[in-house]
Amino acid sequence: MLVSIKWLQEYVDTQGLAPADLGEKITRSGIEVDAVIDRSHGMTNVVVGYVKECVKHPEADKLSICQVDVGGETDQIICGAPNIAAGQKVIVARPGATLPGDIKIKKAKLRGEESNGMICSLQELGIESKLVPKAYAEGIYVLPEEAETGSDVITNFDLDDTVLELGLTPNRADAMSMIGVAYEVGAILSEDVKLPEISYTEAADSASSLLTLNIDAPDANPLYVAKVVRNVEVKESPMWLQQRLMAAGVRPHNNIVDVTNYVLMEYGQPLHAFDYDSLKTGNITVRHAKEGEMITTLDNAERKLSAHNLVITNGEEPVALAGVMGGANSEVSASTTTIVIESAYFASGSIRQTSKDHNLRSDASSRYEKGVDPNRVIPAAERAASLIAELSGGEVLSGSVMFDALDKEEKIVTVSPDFINARLGMKISFEEMMRILKRLKFNTEAINGQLVISVPTRRQDIQIEEDVVEEIARLHGYDEIPATLPEMETTPGGLTPYQHKRRIVRNYLEGAGLLQAITYSLTSSKSAQQFALAKTEMTRLLMPMSEERSTLRQSLLPHLLESVSFNTARRSDSVALYETGAVFLKTDGELLDEEEHLAVAMTGLWLDNAWQGEKKSVDFFVLKGIVEGLAAKLGVALEFERGQMDGLHPGRTAYIIKDGNRIGVIGQLHPSEQAARNLKDTIVLEMNLAVLLNAEPEALLYTPVPRYPSMSRDVALVLSKIVEAGSIENTIRNAGGKLLKQVRVFDLYEGDNMEEGKKSVAFSLTYFDPEKTLTDEEVTRVHEKVLSALKDAGAELRS
Amino acid sequence: MEAQLHVLKTEALEKIAASENVKELNGVRVAYLGKKGPITDLLKGMGKLPAEERPKMGALVNVVREEVTASLEERMALLEEQAINEKLQSETIDVTLPGRPVQTGNAHPLTRVVEEIEDLFISMGYEIAEGPEVEKDYYNFEALNLPKGHPARDMQDSFYITEDILLRTHTSPVQARTMEAKGGEPIKIICPGKVYRRDNDDATHSHQFTQIEGLVIGEDIRMSDLKGTLSVFAKKMFGDEREIRLRPSFFPFTEPSVEMDISCFKCGGSGCNVCKKTGWLEILGAGMVHPNVLEMAGYDSKRLTGFAFGMGPERIAMLKYGVEDIRHFYTNDVRFLSQFQRTEV
Ligand SMILES: [Zn+2]
């Protein structure tokens, strides 16, 4: 909502406050002032000029040489506008003038001809193009004949004004009008509000002699008023009206349409003017549209209607989309002589639906959607009739054509002062509360110590006691509220074990060298399931903004890998990222199964100690080590077994198993996947983190520190290449029994000296007895068992 | 013989002094004091002397031997020290070369902000509540006093999956769920999480972002309690000198509703480019829980009241760290992320 302060002052005294100070007061009281706009934009030295003579420039087709009376003297000014002509009153920026954008006007020579200033368009005065009347959109603005030559344009045409731009929250529909804002300012400043005076002379003929009315949808349209004005002259509105509309962000059209818009801005009540003769039938019928019925609206769009759209018809065909936009077939034009002014109350739900169906929002529909004041529908019609009579020379037919079934009663809200103070934690006196309610112009009676408030219908947001609490508090001042802390039973607070472990996981991964990434949950249907551990039916948005963000992800890796590619494309060659977040799986339930996952993606160097010559690229085992460490940290047992997944290297992929269930996958990207993503060797992990976080580890009990020494034996084995170290380790553990404390791979050799298809793996075995020092013989006895088990398993002992 | 002894002594002391290293000096020791050395020879030859001269000469030889030994030991100590010094010298390193890097990562700046806020409220006795990101329309809107067709639904254009299921537009449904689950009991929770709105991504908008909300419900919770709580939050989060200011606002789920500003932490309130010359920064929205919201969740709104507040970690991180574009939080540029390594405490 754009509020011209000059206009506002018609209704309320702003006590001479500077616009910025007034804006600050409004903001602090509840309606945010987003901007304070100086309409003069610092302009100086701009006057009304009279074009005495206008001839073509001999050297340039598009330029005219004008002799302009600027009040007492005549200056030659060159003008490039196509619509310049002798006899016009125009806006002249004189030499030395400043225009918006800090443009300075100087004397100049154009193609050899002197030019003493500039004849201006409205755009050059800082008015947005979309607000300039269409007739002047491409050229200079032509002032009415009565404009006084030489007078100051800035003051004469109300450009010495400031506009407050209000950012209205949906509850404050009352402030979508100048009068509404005046009530708010009046409450803030303790000032009265002065309403416009309505007076016109009625013709002897009555409106009902020309017009009949049928309301077929009284629920959606409980109040309809029509006034008829005849013998109107459709022409340009006077300057003051045009300026006020432009200040309010509305483009002037003609005096009839401008008055309906003016009253809309003034009262917040949408109005529409029909050309009576175009209606043809002398009838207005409000009904729901027939399915498939067509209307061409004022924006020249042809619209197909459905049964829940409310339409105004002439008894036969639609002439307006009720409360949203008029129809082209009944539009007021230059030849119009008789008009019908419509002022109506339409139910907000109906208007919202129509507005949504046709993706069409107007100043009218946005007000109806939020609810207009039932008590302003009739006064707004009267106000429009009086202004149109005044500006168009028309005569208003007596009476109105009206249907009225609308409840216009004020709502009574009863609230006790104690309730207000208890909610606020304050001690505001009863008298102060009464004073505030008076400033709001809420009629209030004190009955048995209670405040019995008749809430004006303009304030539809005041429904319950708490709403009154807010009104009292905001006008008393939020700064007055003391700062206390809740008085309630103290609670320990804290994280759940799950949340606590999630932080442990993050800290561990960060300590291990990974940076935390956060990516989007919405992705394309193409990548929603890539690297998914379990694929379910995809979940798509009803109306995605793009295919890229259309589907909920079932794995974290695709976006995490996009982040890695983003980095490597920017010459960050070594990237190690992790992310924890939900993946979204379909279930039989109403909602989705949101499974918390952990993903890791690593590429480039893992260790880079440049000057000491140590470099190590990331590989499968770097990430596996991180996962193993994580499992150890959480006290969870994980196993790894050879696995397969699309997009991963078939020989370098493992499933992560917990309690026999696959909970994750770890591997190197498939070379073709790497190429497609412009990546070098990249190691990835996708794992169900929730399973890890939900696992309850055993209680931590210390084992006594060994009192007796342990003994180590090494064994080097020649194995077939396809035999996995893990299976050999199991063989060793099974044979070693309880004296075998530790088995560790300490060497792997697959080099040239090995027989084809063989590899050498060396294990270090540690034997230990917590009860005594083991003898060499005791160790040998067990170790022999291990060796024979290894031989049985096909391992060849290496000497 | 005495003269011979004197020559020997002079000769030995000269050689000791001339020795340049431990090895050479040991050679001198063996040559003069060893079993085959001249002093031993002299002692052996004493038998040839007259008996009355023997004690005198014996004493004289011993004196010479002790003198030589002492000189030798002194020289030995010196040479050993020299040797150690030389070794240390040769082992000297350039201490200005960089240390072996310890590979460490760090949390995302949004996590950092969220955890800081969580911890702050945990210390005041709050619990952390979480809930689904894909929500029922009921919990996201209806239970929060936003029935279908409510004008405020326009404020947050949403991503629907079906007519009744959508990506949550705020973390408030977690409050609604918690209230329903608590069955009328007091509540003190913080709800962090991802939320989604139909916005085109640009420098100040993101279709996915983070929210953190708080809810307190108890007997006679007052608006002054909200103000006090937010004041503690502002001082702990942004510094002890921070002032707060409440402005009336509107949220369908609270009444009265407020926006909270804090005095600008960059300029202290005198006005700068961060606070757009106003001296104040808008940080969060809050209010007293609307009685409809309490009643819908089964609370007796006459007996139990509450307050709620909500803020955007993106905005806080942008203000705190001077980040100018919200998209930085979601592109995961390591040159951006790795800047949030160090502590500010
Ligand atoms: Zn500042």
PDB file of C-alpha atoms in Angstrom, chain A residues 344-497:
ATOM      1  CA  ALA A 344     -20.774  -4.847  -3.785  1.00  0.00           C
ATOM      2  CA  TYR A 345     -19.768  -7.203  -1.040  1.00  0.00           C
ATOM      3  CA  PHE A 346     -18.451 -10.513  -2.381  1.00  0.00           C
ATOM      4  CA  ALA A 347     -17.503 -13.381  -0.089  1.00  0.00           C
ATOM      5  CA  SER A 348     -13.734 -13.762   0.097  1.00  0.00           C
ATOM      6  CA  GLY A 349     -13.678 -17.519  -0.612  1.00  0.00           C
ATOM      7  CA  SER A 350     -15.463 -17.113  -3.924  1.00  0.00           C
ATOM      8  CA  ILE A 351     -13.145 -14.337  -5.076  1.00  0.00           C
ATOM      9  CA  ARG A 352     -10.028 -16.233  -3.989  1.00  0.00           C
ATOM     10  CA  GLN A 353     -11.140 -19.261  -5.970  1.00  0.00           C
ATOM     11  CA  THR A 354     -11.867 -17.257  -9.114  1.00  0.00           C
ATOM     12  CA  SER A 355      -8.651 -15.288  -8.791  1.00  0.00           C
ATOM     13  CA  LYS A 356      -6.705 -18.531  -8.412  1.00  0.00           C
ATOM     14  CA  ASP A 357      -8.537 -20.308 -11.255  1.00  0.00           C
ATOM     15  CA  HIS A 358      -7.714 -17.559 -13.705  1.00  0.00           C
ATOM     16  CA  ASN A 359      -4.359 -16.602 -12.216  1.00  0.00           C
ATOM     17  CA  LEU A 360      -5.711 -13.062 -12.156  1.00  0.00           C
ATOM     18  CA  ARG A 361      -5.187 -10.695  -9.272  1.00  0.00           C
ATOM     19  CA  SER A 362      -6.365  -7.116  -9.209  1.00  0.00           C
ATOM     20  CA  ASP A 363      -6.583  -4.328  -6.664  1.00  0.00           C
ATOM     21  CA  ALA A 364     -10.207  -5.356  -6.270  1.00  0.00           C
ATOM     22  CA  SER A 365      -9.685  -9.096  -5.846  1.00  0.00           C
ATOM     23  CA  SER A 366      -6.872  -8.676  -3.323  1.00  0.00           C
ATOM     24  CA  ARG A 367      -9.182  -6.562  -1.144  1.00  0.00           C
ATOM     25  CA  TYR A 368     -12.141  -8.912  -1.446  1.00  0.00           C
ATOM     26  CA  GLU A 369      -9.923 -11.881  -0.631  1.00  0.00           C
ATOM     27  CA  LYS A 370      -8.917 -10.317   2.651  1.00  0.00           C
ATOM     28  CA  GLY A 371     -12.420  -9.024   3.395  1.00  0.00           C
ATOM     29  CA  VAL A 372     -13.824  -5.526   2.882  1.00  0.00           C
ATOM     30  CA  ASP A 373     -15.691  -3.440   5.463  1.00  0.00           C
ATOM     31  CA  PRO A 374     -19.451  -4.210   5.184  1.00  0.00           C
ATOM     32  CA  ASN A 375     -20.226  -0.687   6.341  1.00  0.00           C
ATOM     33  CA  ARG A 376     -18.318   1.039   3.549  1.00  0.00           C
ATOM     34  CA  VAL A 377     -20.032  -0.615   0.567  1.00  0.00           C
ATOM     35  CA  ILE A 378     -22.894   1.891   0.389  1.00  0.00           C
ATOM     36  CA  PRO A 379     -20.933   5.055   1.346  1.00  0.00           C
ATOM     37  CA  ALA A 380     -18.318   4.201  -1.301  1.00  0.00           C
ATOM     38  CA  ALA A 381     -21.024   4.057  -3.979  1.00  0.00           C
ATOM     39  CA  GLU A 382     -22.350   7.444  -2.844  1.00  0.00           C
ATOM     40  CA  ARG A 383     -18.860   8.936  -2.752  1.00  0.00           C
ATOM     41  CA  ALA A 384     -18.183   7.723  -6.311  1.00  0.00           C
ATOM     42  CA  ALA A 385     -21.508   9.100  -7.553  1.00  0.00           C
ATOM     43  CA  SER A 386     -20.764  12.500  -6.059  1.00  0.00           C
ATOM     44  CA  LEU A 387     -17.235  12.637  -7.515  1.00  0.00           C
ATOM     45  CA  ILE A 388     -18.393  11.510 -10.953  1.00  0.00           C
ATOM     46  CA  ALA A 389     -21.163  14.100 -10.942  1.00  0.00           C
ATOM     47  CA  GLU A 390     -18.593  16.736 -10.048  1.00  0.00           C
ATOM     48  CA  LEU A 391     -15.946  15.701 -12.577  1.00  0.00           C
ATOM     49  CA  SER A 392     -18.024  14.570 -15.538  1.00  0.00           C
ATOM     50  CA  GLY A 393     -20.971  16.926 -15.413  1.00  0.00           C
ATOM     51  CA  GLY A 394     -23.323  13.947 -15.170  1.00  0.00           C
ATOM     52  CA  GLU A 395     -26.521  13.763 -13.129  1.00  0.00           C
ATOM     53  CA  VAL A 396     -27.031  11.101 -10.526  1.00  0.00           C
ATOM     54  CA  LEU A 397     -30.369   9.367 -10.732  1.00  0.00           C
ATOM     55  CA  SER A 398     -32.207   9.285  -7.426  1.00  0.00           C
ATOM     56  CA  GLY A 399     -31.814   6.334  -5.115  1.00  0.00           C
ATOM     57  CA  SER A 400     -29.968   3.132  -5.734  1.00  0.00           C
ATOM     58  CA  VAL A 401     -30.753  -0.265  -7.063  1.00  0.00           C
ATOM     59  CA  MET A 402     -29.839  -2.470  -4.166  1.00  0.00           C
ATOM     60  CA  PHE A 403     -29.908  -5.959  -2.732  1.00  0.00           C
ATOM     61  CA  ASP A 404     -28.888  -6.095   0.920  1.00  0.00           C
ATOM     62  CA  ALA A 405     -28.766  -9.214   3.056  1.00  0.00           C
ATOM     63  CA  LEU A 406     -25.444  -8.450   4.705  1.00  0.00           C
ATOM     64  CA  ASP A 407     -24.857  -8.494   8.439  1.00  0.00           C
ATOM     65  CA  LYS A 408     -23.251  -5.153   9.261  1.00  0.00           C
ATOM     66  CA  GLU A 409     -23.348  -5.469  13.062  1.00  0.00           C
ATOM     67  CA  GLU A 410     -20.269  -4.647  15.091  1.00  0.00           C
ATOM     68  CA  LYS A 411     -18.767  -7.557  16.973  1.00  0.00           C
ATOM     69  CA  ILE A 412     -18.696  -7.300  20.745  1.00  0.00           C
ATOM     70  CA  VAL A 413     -15.531  -8.471  22.472  1.00  0.00           C
ATOM     71  CA  THR A 414     -15.501  -8.504  26.265  1.00  0.00           C
ATOM     72  CA  VAL A 415     -12.190  -8.654  28.051  1.00  0.00           C
ATOM     73  CA  SER A 416     -11.044  -8.003  31.591  1.00  0.00           C
ATOM     74  CA  PRO A 417      -8.134  -5.685  32.352  1.00  0.00           C
ATOM     75  CA  ASP A 418      -6.624  -8.424  34.548  1.00  0.00           C
ATOM     76  CA  PHE A 419      -6.584 -10.801  31.606  1.00  0.00           C
ATOM     77  CA  ILE A 420      -4.718  -8.220  29.525  1.00  0.00           C
ATOM     78  CA  ASN A 421      -2.161  -7.554  32.237  1.00  0.00           C
ATOM     79  CA  ALA A 422      -1.709 -11.265  32.989  1.00  0.00           C
ATOM     80  CA  ARG A 423      -0.991 -12.025  29.336  1.00  0.00           C
ATOM     81  CA  LEU A 424       1.457  -9.159  29.050  1.00  0.00           C
ATOM     82  CA  GLY A 425       3.132  -9.435  32.449  1.00  0.00           C
ATOM     83  CA  MET A 426       2.363  -5.738  32.983  1.00  0.00           C
ATOM     84  CA  LYS A 427       0.273  -3.425  35.115  1.00  0.00           C
ATOM     85  CA  ILE A 428      -1.512  -1.124  32.676  1.00  0.00           C
ATOM     86  CA  SER A 429      -4.243   0.886  34.403  1.00  0.00           C
ATOM     87  CA  PHE A 430      -7.888   0.595  33.469  1.00  0.00           C
ATOM     88  CA  GLU A 431      -7.930   4.272  32.518  1.00  0.00           C
ATOM     89  CA  GLU A 432      -4.975   3.851  30.175  1.00  0.00           C
ATOM     90  CA  MET A 433      -6.729   0.917  28.493  1.00  0.00           C
ATOM     91  CA  MET A 434      -9.858   3.024  28.022  1.00  0.00           C
ATOM     92  CA  ARG A 435      -7.747   5.828  26.552  1.00  0.00           C
ATOM     93  CA  ILE A 436      -6.116   3.472  24.057  1.00  0.00           C
ATOM     94  CA  LEU A 437      -9.473   2.047  22.965  1.00  0.00           C
ATOM     95  CA  LYS A 438     -10.749   5.580  22.478  1.00  0.00           C
ATOM     96  CA  ARG A 439      -7.738   6.412  20.311  1.00  0.00           C
ATOM     97  CA  LEU A 440      -8.646   3.346  18.215  1.00  0.00           C
ATOM     98  CA  LYS A 441     -12.239   4.692  17.952  1.00  0.00           C
ATOM     99  CA  PHE A 442     -13.493   1.434  19.461  1.00  0.00           C
ATOM    100  CA  ASN A 443     -16.719   2.190  21.367  1.00  0.00           C
ATOM    101  CA  THR A 444     -16.091   0.700  24.791  1.00  0.00           C
ATOM    102  CA  GLU A 445     -18.242   0.412  27.865  1.00  0.00           C
ATOM    103  CA  ALA A 446     -16.981  -0.512  31.306  1.00  0.00           C
ATOM    104  CA  ILE A 447     -19.375  -3.066  32.717  1.00  0.00           C
ATOM    105  CA  ASN A 448     -18.559  -4.720  36.056  1.00  0.00           C
ATOM    106  CA  GLY A 449     -14.912  -3.908  35.598  1.00  0.00           C
ATOM    107  CA  GLN A 450     -14.865  -5.534  32.172  1.00  0.00           C
ATOM    108  CA  LEU A 451     -14.117  -3.793  28.895  1.00  0.00           C
ATOM    109  CA  VAL A 452     -17.065  -4.365  26.574  1.00  0.00           C
ATOM    110  CA  ILE A 453     -15.835  -3.348  23.149  1.00  0.00           C
ATOM    111  CA  SER A 454     -17.860  -2.803  19.977  1.00  0.00           C
ATOM    112  CA  VAL A 455     -15.280  -3.491  17.323  1.00  0.00           C
ATOM    113  CA  PRO A 456     -15.757  -1.384  14.187  1.00  0.00           C
ATOM    114  CA  THR A 457     -16.404  -3.563  11.143  1.00  0.00           C
ATOM    115  CA  ARG A 458     -13.305  -2.153   9.447  1.00  0.00           C
ATOM    116  CA  ARG A 459     -11.210  -4.125  11.947  1.00  0.00           C
ATOM    117  CA  GLN A 460     -12.188  -7.679  11.046  1.00  0.00           C
ATOM    118  CA  ASP A 461      -8.945  -8.879  12.600  1.00  0.00           C
ATOM    119  CA  ILE A 462     -10.209  -8.153  16.118  1.00  0.00           C
ATOM    120  CA  GLN A 463     -12.162 -11.263  17.098  1.00  0.00           C
ATOM    121  CA  ILE A 464     -11.019 -12.503  20.508  1.00  0.00           C
ATOM    122  CA  GLU A 465      -9.625 -11.209  23.792  1.00  0.00           C
ATOM    123  CA  GLU A 466      -6.032 -11.847  22.693  1.00  0.00           C
ATOM    124  CA  ASP A 467      -6.563  -9.511  19.734  1.00  0.00           C
ATOM    125  CA  VAL A 468      -7.465  -6.764  22.195  1.00  0.00           C
ATOM    126  CA  VAL A 469      -4.364  -7.619  24.239  1.00  0.00           C
ATOM    127  CA  GLU A 470      -2.299  -6.895  21.154  1.00  0.00           C
ATOM    128  CA  GLU A 471      -4.076  -3.600  20.406  1.00  0.00           C
ATOM    129  CA  ILE A 472      -3.529  -2.396  23.972  1.00  0.00           C
ATOM    130  CA  ALA A 473       0.090  -3.551  24.026  1.00  0.00           C
ATOM    131  CA  ARG A 474       1.106  -2.108  20.670  1.00  0.00           C
ATOM    132  CA  LEU A 475      -0.366   1.299  21.343  1.00  0.00           C
ATOM    133  CA  HIS A 476       0.896   1.359  24.925  1.00  0.00           C
ATOM    134  CA  GLY A 477       4.314   0.497  23.495  1.00  0.00           C
ATOM    135  CA  TYR A 478       6.198  -2.817  23.420  1.00  0.00           C
ATOM    136  CA  ASP A 479       9.172  -1.073  24.973  1.00  0.00           C
ATOM    137  CA  GLU A 480       7.143  -0.840  28.185  1.00  0.00           C
ATOM    138  CA  ILE A 481       6.896  -4.637  28.531  1.00  0.00           C
ATOM    139  CA  PRO A 482       9.330  -5.814  31.226  1.00  0.00           C
ATOM    140  CA  ALA A 483      11.791  -8.669  30.646  1.00  0.00           C
ATOM    141  CA  THR A 484      11.144 -11.703  32.852  1.00  0.00           C
ATOM    142  CA  LEU A 485      11.839 -15.416  32.542  1.00  0.00           C
ATOM    143  CA  PRO A 486       9.174 -18.150  32.627  1.00  0.00           C
ATOM    144  CA  GLU A 487       8.340 -19.283  36.133  1.00  0.00           C
ATOM    145  CA  MET A 488       7.888 -23.003  35.687  1.00  0.00           C
ATOM    146  CA  GLU A 489       9.281 -26.250  36.940  1.00  0.00           C
ATOM    147  CA  THR A 490      12.922 -26.465  35.884  1.00  0.00           C
ATOM    148  CA  THR A 491      13.664 -29.141  33.351  1.00  0.00           C
ATOM    149  CA  PRO A 492      17.079 -30.606  32.644  1.00  0.00           C
ATOM    150  CA  GLY A 493      16.867 -30.060  28.869  1.00  0.00           C
ATOM    151  CA  GLY A 494      19.389 -31.626  26.545  1.00  0.00           C
ATOM    152  CA  LEU A 495      19.813 -33.809  23.518  1.00  0.00           C
ATOM    153  CA  THR A 496      18.307 -37.256  23.057  1.00  0.00           C
ATOM    154  CA  PRO A 497      20.866 -40.081  22.721  1.00  0.00           C
TER     155      PRO A 497
END
